[in-house]
């Protein structure tokens, strides 16, 4: 389409790279900065910056989903960025907002739980919790 024609006539530069684990085609204007960016990607030195730019930062997520950022909350958000992966923070915001729990304390509790109990898909209960139902008060009603 139009992008291919722009690349063919030299208006845009095209380069393949990996962003967030997926192969992506990235386009730059054919300027000094665009050519420098393409060279940097070809040397393998730039995809991390692309990945972080594609992901909203924790401060923007807070203001978009919870409210005005205060200095104390900003400090807590910086600490969370150092402690937890960006994907976890984004998913915790998404989980809290989907339940209409728009509070940093709620989001932080999700992150702490994932940190201590693991973040596996499916059941997150421990073996002891599962056995409580099988051998506990109603154990006589369960075949095992």
CSV table of C-alpha atoms in Angstrom, one decimal:
chain,number,residue,atom,x,y,z
A,1,UNK,CA,0.0,0.0,0.0
A,2,UNK,CA,1.0,3.6,0.7
A,3,UNK,CA,3.8,2.6,3.2
A,4,UNK,CA,5.5,0.4,0.6
A,5,UNK,CA,5.3,3.2,-2.0
A,6,UNK,CA,6.8,5.7,0.5
A,7,UNK,CA,9.6,3.3,1.2
A,8,UNK,CA,10.2,2.7,-2.5
A,9,UNK,CA,10.5,6.4,-3.2
A,10,UNK,CA,12.8,6.9,-0.2
A,11,UNK,CA,10.4,9.1,1.9
A,12,UNK,CA,10.3,6.4,4.7
A,13,UNK,CA,12.8,3.9,6.0
A,14,UNK,CA,11.7,0.4,6.9
A,15,UNK,CA,13.3,-1.9,9.4
A,16,UNK,CA,12.4,-5.2,11.0
A,17,UNK,CA,12.8,-5.6,14.7
A,18,UNK,CA,11.4,-7.5,17.7
A,19,UNK,CA,9.1,-5.6,20.1
A,20,UNK,CA,7.6,-7.4,23.1
A,21,UNK,CA,8.6,-10.7,21.7
A,22,UNK,CA,6.9,-10.2,18.4
A,23,UNK,CA,8.5,-9.3,15.0
A,24,UNK,CA,7.5,-5.8,14.0
A,25,UNK,CA,8.1,-3.6,10.9
A,26,UNK,CA,9.0,-0.1,12.1
A,27,UNK,CA,9.0,2.9,9.8
A,28,UNK,CA,11.0,6.2,10.1
A,29,UNK,CA,11.1,9.4,8.2
A,30,UNK,CA,14.2,9.5,5.9
A,31,UNK,CA,16.0,12.2,8.0
A,32,UNK,CA,19.3,12.1,9.9
A,33,UNK,CA,17.5,11.0,13.1
A,34,UNK,CA,15.5,8.3,11.2
A,35,UNK,CA,18.7,7.0,9.5
A,36,UNK,CA,20.4,6.9,12.9
A,37,UNK,CA,17.5,5.0,14.5
A,38,UNK,CA,17.6,2.4,11.7
A,39,UNK,CA,21.3,1.9,12.1
A,40,UNK,CA,20.9,1.5,15.8
A,41,UNK,CA,18.2,-1.1,15.4
A,42,UNK,CA,20.3,-3.0,12.8
A,43,UNK,CA,23.1,-3.1,15.4
A,44,UNK,CA,20.6,-4.6,17.8
A,45,UNK,CA,20.7,-1.7,20.3
A,46,UNK,CA,17.2,-0.2,20.3
A,47,UNK,CA,14.2,-2.6,20.7
A,48,UNK,CA,14.1,-2.2,24.5
A,49,UNK,CA,13.4,1.5,24.1
A,50,UNK,CA,10.6,0.7,21.6
A,51,UNK,CA,9.1,-1.8,24.0
A,52,UNK,CA,9.0,0.6,26.9
A,53,UNK,CA,7.6,3.4,24.6
A,54,UNK,CA,4.8,1.1,23.4
A,55,UNK,CA,3.8,0.4,27.0
A,56,UNK,CA,2.1,3.2,29.1
A,57,UNK,CA,4.1,4.2,32.1
A,58,UNK,CA,2.8,3.7,35.6
A,59,UNK,CA,2.1,7.4,36.2
A,60,UNK,CA,0.0,7.7,33.1
A,61,UNK,CA,-2.0,4.5,34.0
A,62,UNK,CA,-2.6,5.9,37.5
A,63,UNK,CA,-3.8,9.3,36.3
A,64,UNK,CA,-6.0,7.7,33.6
A,65,UNK,CA,-7.6,5.1,35.8
A,66,UNK,CA,-7.5,6.4,39.4
A,67,UNK,CA,-7.0,10.1,39.6
A,68,UNK,CA,-4.6,12.9,40.4
A,69,UNK,CA,-1.1,11.9,41.2
A,70,UNK,CA,0.3,13.0,44.6
A,71,UNK,CA,4.0,13.1,45.6
A,72,UNK,CA,3.5,10.2,48.1
A,73,UNK,CA,1.7,8.0,45.5
A,74,UNK,CA,4.4,8.9,42.9
A,75,UNK,CA,7.0,7.6,45.4
A,76,UNK,CA,5.0,4.3,45.8
A,77,UNK,CA,4.6,4.0,42.0
A,78,UNK,CA,8.4,4.4,41.5
A,79,UNK,CA,9.0,1.7,44.1
A,80,UNK,CA,6.5,-0.6,42.4
A,81,UNK,CA,8.3,0.0,39.1
A,82,UNK,CA,11.5,-1.2,40.6
A,83,UNK,CA,10.0,-4.2,42.4
A,84,UNK,CA,7.5,-5.6,39.8
A,85,UNK,CA,7.6,-6.3,36.0
A,86,UNK,CA,5.9,-3.6,33.9
A,87,UNK,CA,3.5,-6.3,32.6
A,88,UNK,CA,2.4,-7.2,36.1
A,89,UNK,CA,1.7,-3.5,37.0
A,90,UNK,CA,-0.3,-3.1,33.8
A,91,UNK,CA,-2.3,-6.3,34.4
A,92,UNK,CA,-2.9,-5.3,38.0
A,93,UNK,CA,-4.3,-1.9,37.0
A,94,UNK,CA,-6.5,-3.7,34.4
A,95,UNK,CA,-7.8,-6.2,37.0
A,96,UNK,CA,-8.6,-3.5,39.6
A,97,UNK,CA,-10.4,-1.3,37.1
A,98,UNK,CA,-12.4,-4.2,35.7
A,99,UNK,CA,-13.7,-4.7,39.3
A,100,UNK,CA,-14.2,-0.9,39.7
A,101,UNK,CA,-11.6,-0.9,42.5
A,102,UNK,CA,-9.9,2.3,41.6
A,103,UNK,CA,-7.3,2.5,44.4
A,104,UNK,CA,-3.5,2.2,44.5
A,105,UNK,CA,-3.8,0.1,47.7
A,106,UNK,CA,-6.0,-2.5,45.9
A,107,UNK,CA,-3.6,-2.6,42.9
A,108,UNK,CA,-0.5,-2.9,45.2
A,109,UNK,CA,-2.3,-5.7,47.1
A,110,UNK,CA,-2.7,-7.6,43.8
A,111,UNK,CA,1.0,-7.1,43.0
A,112,UNK,CA,2.0,-8.3,46.5
A,113,UNK,CA,-0.2,-11.4,46.2
A,114,UNK,CA,1.2,-12.3,42.8
A,115,UNK,CA,4.7,-11.8,44.2
A,116,UNK,CA,4.1,-14.1,47.2
A,117,UNK,CA,1.8,-16.7,45.7
A,118,UNK,CA,2.9,-16.6,42.1
A,119,UNK,CA,1.0,-15.4,39.1
A,120,UNK,CA,0.0,-18.7,37.5
A,121,UNK,CA,-3.1,-18.9,35.3
A,122,UNK,CA,-6.0,-20.9,36.7
A,123,UNK,CA,-6.3,-21.9,40.4
A,124,UNK,CA,-4.0,-20.0,42.7
A,125,UNK,CA,-4.8,-21.9,45.9
A,126,UNK,CA,-2.2,-23.9,47.7
A,127,UNK,CA,-2.2,-27.6,48.2
A,128,UNK,CA,-3.1,-27.1,51.8
A,129,UNK,CA,-6.2,-25.1,50.9
A,130,UNK,CA,-7.3,-27.8,48.4
A,131,UNK,CA,-6.8,-30.6,51.0
A,132,UNK,CA,-8.9,-28.6,53.5
A,133,UNK,CA,-12.0,-29.2,51.3
A,134,UNK,CA,-11.2,-32.8,50.6
A,135,UNK,CA,-10.3,-33.9,54.1
A,136,UNK,CA,-12.1,-31.2,56.2
A,137,UNK,CA,-15.7,-30.8,57.4
A,138,UNK,CA,-17.2,-32.2,54.3
A,139,UNK,CA,-14.5,-34.8,53.6
A,140,UNK,CA,-16.9,-37.7,54.1
A,141,UNK,CA,-19.0,-36.5,51.2
A,142,UNK,CA,-16.1,-36.3,48.7
A,143,UNK,CA,-14.8,-39.4,46.9
A,144,UNK,CA,-11.0,-39.5,46.8
